[in-house]
XYZ file of C-alpha atoms in Angstrom:
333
model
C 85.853 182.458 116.117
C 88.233 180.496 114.715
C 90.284 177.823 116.801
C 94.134 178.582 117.679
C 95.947 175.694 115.552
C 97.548 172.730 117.592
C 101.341 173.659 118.915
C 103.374 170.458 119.357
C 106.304 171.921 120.660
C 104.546 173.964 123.085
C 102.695 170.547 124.371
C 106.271 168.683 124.843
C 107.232 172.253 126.915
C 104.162 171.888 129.064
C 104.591 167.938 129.656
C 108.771 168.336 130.201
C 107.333 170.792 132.874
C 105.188 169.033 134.854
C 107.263 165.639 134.646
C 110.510 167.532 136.025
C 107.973 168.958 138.715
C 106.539 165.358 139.453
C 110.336 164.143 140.054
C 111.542 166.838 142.298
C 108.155 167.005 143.943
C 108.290 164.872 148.141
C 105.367 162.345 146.670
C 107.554 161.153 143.448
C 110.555 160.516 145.868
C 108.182 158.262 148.217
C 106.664 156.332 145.123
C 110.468 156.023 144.500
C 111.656 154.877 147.241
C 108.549 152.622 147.894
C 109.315 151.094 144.077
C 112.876 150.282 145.795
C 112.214 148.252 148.592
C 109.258 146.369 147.043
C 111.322 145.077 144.496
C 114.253 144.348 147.106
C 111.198 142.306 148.894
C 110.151 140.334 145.582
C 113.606 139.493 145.255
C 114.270 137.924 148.468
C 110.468 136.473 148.620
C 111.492 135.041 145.019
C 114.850 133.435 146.057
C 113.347 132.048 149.581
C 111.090 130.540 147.331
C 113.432 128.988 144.902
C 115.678 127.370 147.443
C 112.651 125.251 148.599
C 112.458 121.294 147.344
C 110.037 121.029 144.257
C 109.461 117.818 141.329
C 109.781 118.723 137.997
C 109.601 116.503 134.901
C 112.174 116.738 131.689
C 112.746 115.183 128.392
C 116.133 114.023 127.982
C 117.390 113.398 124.051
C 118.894 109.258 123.642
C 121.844 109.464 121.643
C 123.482 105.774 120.842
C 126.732 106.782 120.025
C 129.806 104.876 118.219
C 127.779 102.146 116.297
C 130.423 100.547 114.042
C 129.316 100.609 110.239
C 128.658 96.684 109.940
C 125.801 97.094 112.739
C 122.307 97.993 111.456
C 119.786 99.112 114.077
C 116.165 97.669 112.583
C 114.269 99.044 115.466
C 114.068 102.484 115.977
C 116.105 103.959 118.705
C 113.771 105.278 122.098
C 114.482 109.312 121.265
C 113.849 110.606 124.474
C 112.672 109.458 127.732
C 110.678 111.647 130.376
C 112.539 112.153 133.780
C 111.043 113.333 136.800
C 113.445 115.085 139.353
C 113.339 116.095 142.868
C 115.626 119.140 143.461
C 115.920 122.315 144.947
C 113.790 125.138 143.025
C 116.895 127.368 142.189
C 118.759 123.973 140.256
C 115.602 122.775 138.267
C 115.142 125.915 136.844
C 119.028 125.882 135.628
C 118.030 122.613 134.227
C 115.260 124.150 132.506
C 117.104 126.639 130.767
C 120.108 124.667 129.898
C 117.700 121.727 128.715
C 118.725 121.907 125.555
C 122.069 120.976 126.043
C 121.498 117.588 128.073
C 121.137 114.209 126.179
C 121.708 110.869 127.413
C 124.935 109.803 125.438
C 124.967 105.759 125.428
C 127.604 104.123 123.850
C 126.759 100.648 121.530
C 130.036 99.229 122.651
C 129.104 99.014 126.063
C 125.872 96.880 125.897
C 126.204 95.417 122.170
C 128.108 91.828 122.026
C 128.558 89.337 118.926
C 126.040 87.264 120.959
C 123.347 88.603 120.725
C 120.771 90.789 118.520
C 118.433 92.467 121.879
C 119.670 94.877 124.054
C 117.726 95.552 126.537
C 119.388 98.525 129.157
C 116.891 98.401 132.350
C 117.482 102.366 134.340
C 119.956 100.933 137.026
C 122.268 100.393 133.741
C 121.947 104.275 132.663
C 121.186 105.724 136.198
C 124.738 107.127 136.970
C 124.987 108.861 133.104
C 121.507 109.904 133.745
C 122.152 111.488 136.830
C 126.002 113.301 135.724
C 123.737 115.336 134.247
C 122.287 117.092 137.093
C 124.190 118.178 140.351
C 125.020 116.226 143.410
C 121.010 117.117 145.203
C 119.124 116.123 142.174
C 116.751 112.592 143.102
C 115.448 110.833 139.625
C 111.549 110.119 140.923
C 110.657 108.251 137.719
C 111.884 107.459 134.268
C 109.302 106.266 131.461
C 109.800 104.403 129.811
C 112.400 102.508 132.518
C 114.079 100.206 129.821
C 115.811 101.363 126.540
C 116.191 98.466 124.160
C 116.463 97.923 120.173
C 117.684 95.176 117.898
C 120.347 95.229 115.567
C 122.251 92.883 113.778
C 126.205 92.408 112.252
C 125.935 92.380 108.651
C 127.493 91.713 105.303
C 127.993 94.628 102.467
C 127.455 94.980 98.899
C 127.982 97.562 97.024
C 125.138 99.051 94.429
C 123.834 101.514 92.130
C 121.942 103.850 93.077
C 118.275 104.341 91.421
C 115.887 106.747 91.297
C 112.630 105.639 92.599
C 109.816 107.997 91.861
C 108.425 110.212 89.442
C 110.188 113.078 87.270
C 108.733 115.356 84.316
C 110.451 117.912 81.940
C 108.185 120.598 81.378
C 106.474 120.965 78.025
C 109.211 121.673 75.038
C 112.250 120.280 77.397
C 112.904 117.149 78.169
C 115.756 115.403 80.844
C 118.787 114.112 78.910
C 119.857 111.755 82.091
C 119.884 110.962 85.711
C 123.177 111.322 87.681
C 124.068 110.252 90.506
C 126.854 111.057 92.808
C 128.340 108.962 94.215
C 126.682 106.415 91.755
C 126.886 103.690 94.218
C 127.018 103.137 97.718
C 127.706 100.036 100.197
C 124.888 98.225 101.302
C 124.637 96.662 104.917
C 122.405 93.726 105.570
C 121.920 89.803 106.342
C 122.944 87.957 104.036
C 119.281 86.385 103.138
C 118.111 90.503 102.017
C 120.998 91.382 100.413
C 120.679 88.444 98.072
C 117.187 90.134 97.172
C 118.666 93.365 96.485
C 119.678 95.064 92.687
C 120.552 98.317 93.453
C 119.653 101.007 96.204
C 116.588 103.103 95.975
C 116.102 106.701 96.839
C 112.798 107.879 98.887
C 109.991 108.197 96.599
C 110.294 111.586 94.517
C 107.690 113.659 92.487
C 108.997 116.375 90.481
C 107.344 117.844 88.020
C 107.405 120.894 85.196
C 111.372 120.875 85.353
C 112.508 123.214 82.897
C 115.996 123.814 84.063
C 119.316 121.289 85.095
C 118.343 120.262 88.709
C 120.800 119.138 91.278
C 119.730 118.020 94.712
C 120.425 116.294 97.660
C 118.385 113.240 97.965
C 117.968 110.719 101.218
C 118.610 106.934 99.704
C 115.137 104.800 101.059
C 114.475 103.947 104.651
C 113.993 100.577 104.963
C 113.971 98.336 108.090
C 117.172 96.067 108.628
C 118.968 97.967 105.799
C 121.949 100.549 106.311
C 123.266 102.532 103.231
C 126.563 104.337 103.329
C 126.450 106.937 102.485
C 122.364 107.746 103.344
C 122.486 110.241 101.016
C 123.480 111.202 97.121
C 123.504 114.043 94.939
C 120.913 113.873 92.328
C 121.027 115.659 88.864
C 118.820 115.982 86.149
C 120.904 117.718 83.069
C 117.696 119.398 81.119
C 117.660 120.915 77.114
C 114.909 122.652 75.206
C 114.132 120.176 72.377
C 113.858 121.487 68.593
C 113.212 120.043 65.442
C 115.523 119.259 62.875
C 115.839 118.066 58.949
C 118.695 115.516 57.120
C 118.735 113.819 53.595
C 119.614 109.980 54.331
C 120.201 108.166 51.187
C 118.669 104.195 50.795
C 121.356 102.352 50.381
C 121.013 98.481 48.748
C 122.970 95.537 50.898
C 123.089 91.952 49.882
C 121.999 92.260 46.281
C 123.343 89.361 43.491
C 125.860 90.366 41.635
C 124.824 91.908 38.247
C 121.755 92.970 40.114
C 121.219 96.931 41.347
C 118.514 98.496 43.171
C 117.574 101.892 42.639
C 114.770 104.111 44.680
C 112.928 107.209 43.307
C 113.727 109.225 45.001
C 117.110 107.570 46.637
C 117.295 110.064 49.271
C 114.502 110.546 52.138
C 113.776 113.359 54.486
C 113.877 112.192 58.819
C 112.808 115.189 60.405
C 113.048 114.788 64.342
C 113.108 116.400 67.829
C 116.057 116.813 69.292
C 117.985 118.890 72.341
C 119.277 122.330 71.659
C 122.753 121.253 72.950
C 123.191 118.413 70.204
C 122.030 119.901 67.561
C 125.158 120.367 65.619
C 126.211 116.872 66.737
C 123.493 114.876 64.992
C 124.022 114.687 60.841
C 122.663 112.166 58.301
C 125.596 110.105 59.005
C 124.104 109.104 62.414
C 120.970 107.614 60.243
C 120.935 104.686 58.048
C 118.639 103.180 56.022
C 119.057 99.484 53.978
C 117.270 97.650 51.410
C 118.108 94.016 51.498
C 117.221 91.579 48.131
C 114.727 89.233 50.304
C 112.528 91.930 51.453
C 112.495 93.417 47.949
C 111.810 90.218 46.597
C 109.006 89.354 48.913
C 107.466 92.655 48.859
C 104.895 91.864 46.513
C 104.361 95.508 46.308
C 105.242 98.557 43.662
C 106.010 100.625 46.645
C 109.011 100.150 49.404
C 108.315 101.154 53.122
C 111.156 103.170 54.360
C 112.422 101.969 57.596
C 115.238 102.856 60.018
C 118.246 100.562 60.775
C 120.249 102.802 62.482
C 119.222 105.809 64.893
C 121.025 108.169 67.298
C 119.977 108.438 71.007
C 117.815 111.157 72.589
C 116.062 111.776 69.871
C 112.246 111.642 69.397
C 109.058 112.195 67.121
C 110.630 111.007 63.710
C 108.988 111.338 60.912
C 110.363 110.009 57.683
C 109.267 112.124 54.141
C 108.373 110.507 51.630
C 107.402 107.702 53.687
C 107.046 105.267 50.475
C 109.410 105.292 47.599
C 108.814 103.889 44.435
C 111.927 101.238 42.633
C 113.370 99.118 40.122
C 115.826 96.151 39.721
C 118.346 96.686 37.186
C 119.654 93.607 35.611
């Protein structure tokens, strides 16, 4: 016999049914109003609860605000410091969803003098801005650690170039035409002793690699202890070109030969075939090259056959190769 096939809207029918029966039926309207009053009870057992005294511990952010720019911190600054407080239930947990938006604001005029170079700020120091930031009940149990304190010092500036301290690769058939910085320079806060040490200012070690493209990033200038650099930060980038090879004639030309004497080369031009970036190209010509004979290396060759060499080259370019590499020559009288 074969099986009636599966009617979905008939099954929502039958279930609409029997739910709308459930509701209007005496039991559903118990369960209902049973639902009612046990949540009214959970509420009120919940808030009972709540206004009851409890101890709760939070981490408060340290911000040291309104250090001048001639100050360098060379300790690091205590981030946060754990805070256990005694409060009613229903204000700790407003702390603890408002945490986020509580930090200890200090300010470095208020402990910091030309005197000295340690502050030390023991709790009864930070108590009262601790406590502003919970309401009139809250208790502070503990604090840890107890007693913020860094070093610093008032220093000298200098102003330097920035340099690039790492590794950076071109991938294969590119290479990186230069390294730019902006700003260029930046002012460099420190003793006196350290900044007598210093050439330019670093950047935090970088390794890039396979760069076949211009880059331009932001990069963080070096962290180092008892230094401040302002700005902390530069723009790096790396203009990058595809190289290709290219061909000139550059004739040998004869300098500081006696008079009545002439030099002549066979042949008296050369090929210099080189690598060079797409972009300058057009901008490189045999006029960029130059290649001299002089009568004292002739003279003290001692050979039939003169090595070609380069006086005069352009930049960026690489992988020269000169053809022919030896020419042959003759004095004329």
């Amino acid at each position: 016999m074969k099986a009636e096939p599966f009617n979905f809207k008939r099954f929502l029918g039958n279930m609409s049914e029997k739910m709308k029966a459930f509701l209007l039926s005496k039991s559903s309207r118990e369960f209902f109003i049973f639902s009612f009053f046990f949540c009214i009870a959970g509420i009120y057992w919940l808030l009972q609860t709540l206004n009851n005294d409890y101890e709760a511990e939070f981490s408060i952010p340290v911000q040291l605000q309104d250090i001048p720019t001639n100050a360098v911190i060379t300790t690091d600054i205590q981030p946060s410091i754990k805070v256990r407080v005694h409060d009613k239930g229903t204000a700790l947990t407003r702390y603890k969803l408002s945490q986020g938006n509580q930090t200890l604001r200090l300010s470095f005029a208020d402990y910091a003098t030309s005197h000295r170079s340690h502050v030390r700020i023991p709790f009864k120091d930070y108590s009262d801005a601790l406590l502003s930031l919970f309401s009139n009940s809250a208790r502070i149990v503990s604090t840890q650690p107890d007693t913020l304190e860094y070093y610093y010092t008032i220093s000298r500036s200098v102003k330097l170039p920035v340099r690039l301290s790492g590794q950076v690769r071109a991938a294969r058939h590119c290479y990186i035409a230069d390294t730019l910085f902006t700003p260029d320079s930046v002012e460099v806060y420190a003793t006196r002793e350290v900044l007598d040490t210093l050439s330019a200012a670093p950047t935090e070690y970088l390794h890039l690699t396979d760069i076949s493209d211009t880059l331009t990033t932001r990069v963080q200038l070096a962290s180092i202890k008892g230094i401040k650099f302002i700005p902390s930060s530069t723009t790096l980038k790396l203009p990058t070109d595809i190289y290709t090879e290219k061909t000139v004639e550059v004739p040998i030309q004869s300098i500081y030969f006696p008079a009545g004497k002439t030099f002549r080369a066979f042949p008296s031009k050369v090929q210099v075939t080189f690598q060079i970036g797409l972009s300058r190209f057009k901008q490189v010509t045999e006029e960029d090259f130059l290649i001299t004979v002089t009568y004292n290396e002739i003279v003290n060759l001692g050979e039939a056959k003169y090595q070609v060499k380069l006086a005069k080259i352009p930049d960026d370019i690489s992988h020269i190769r000169i053809n022919p590499s030896e020419v042959d020559f003759l004095i004329e009288q």
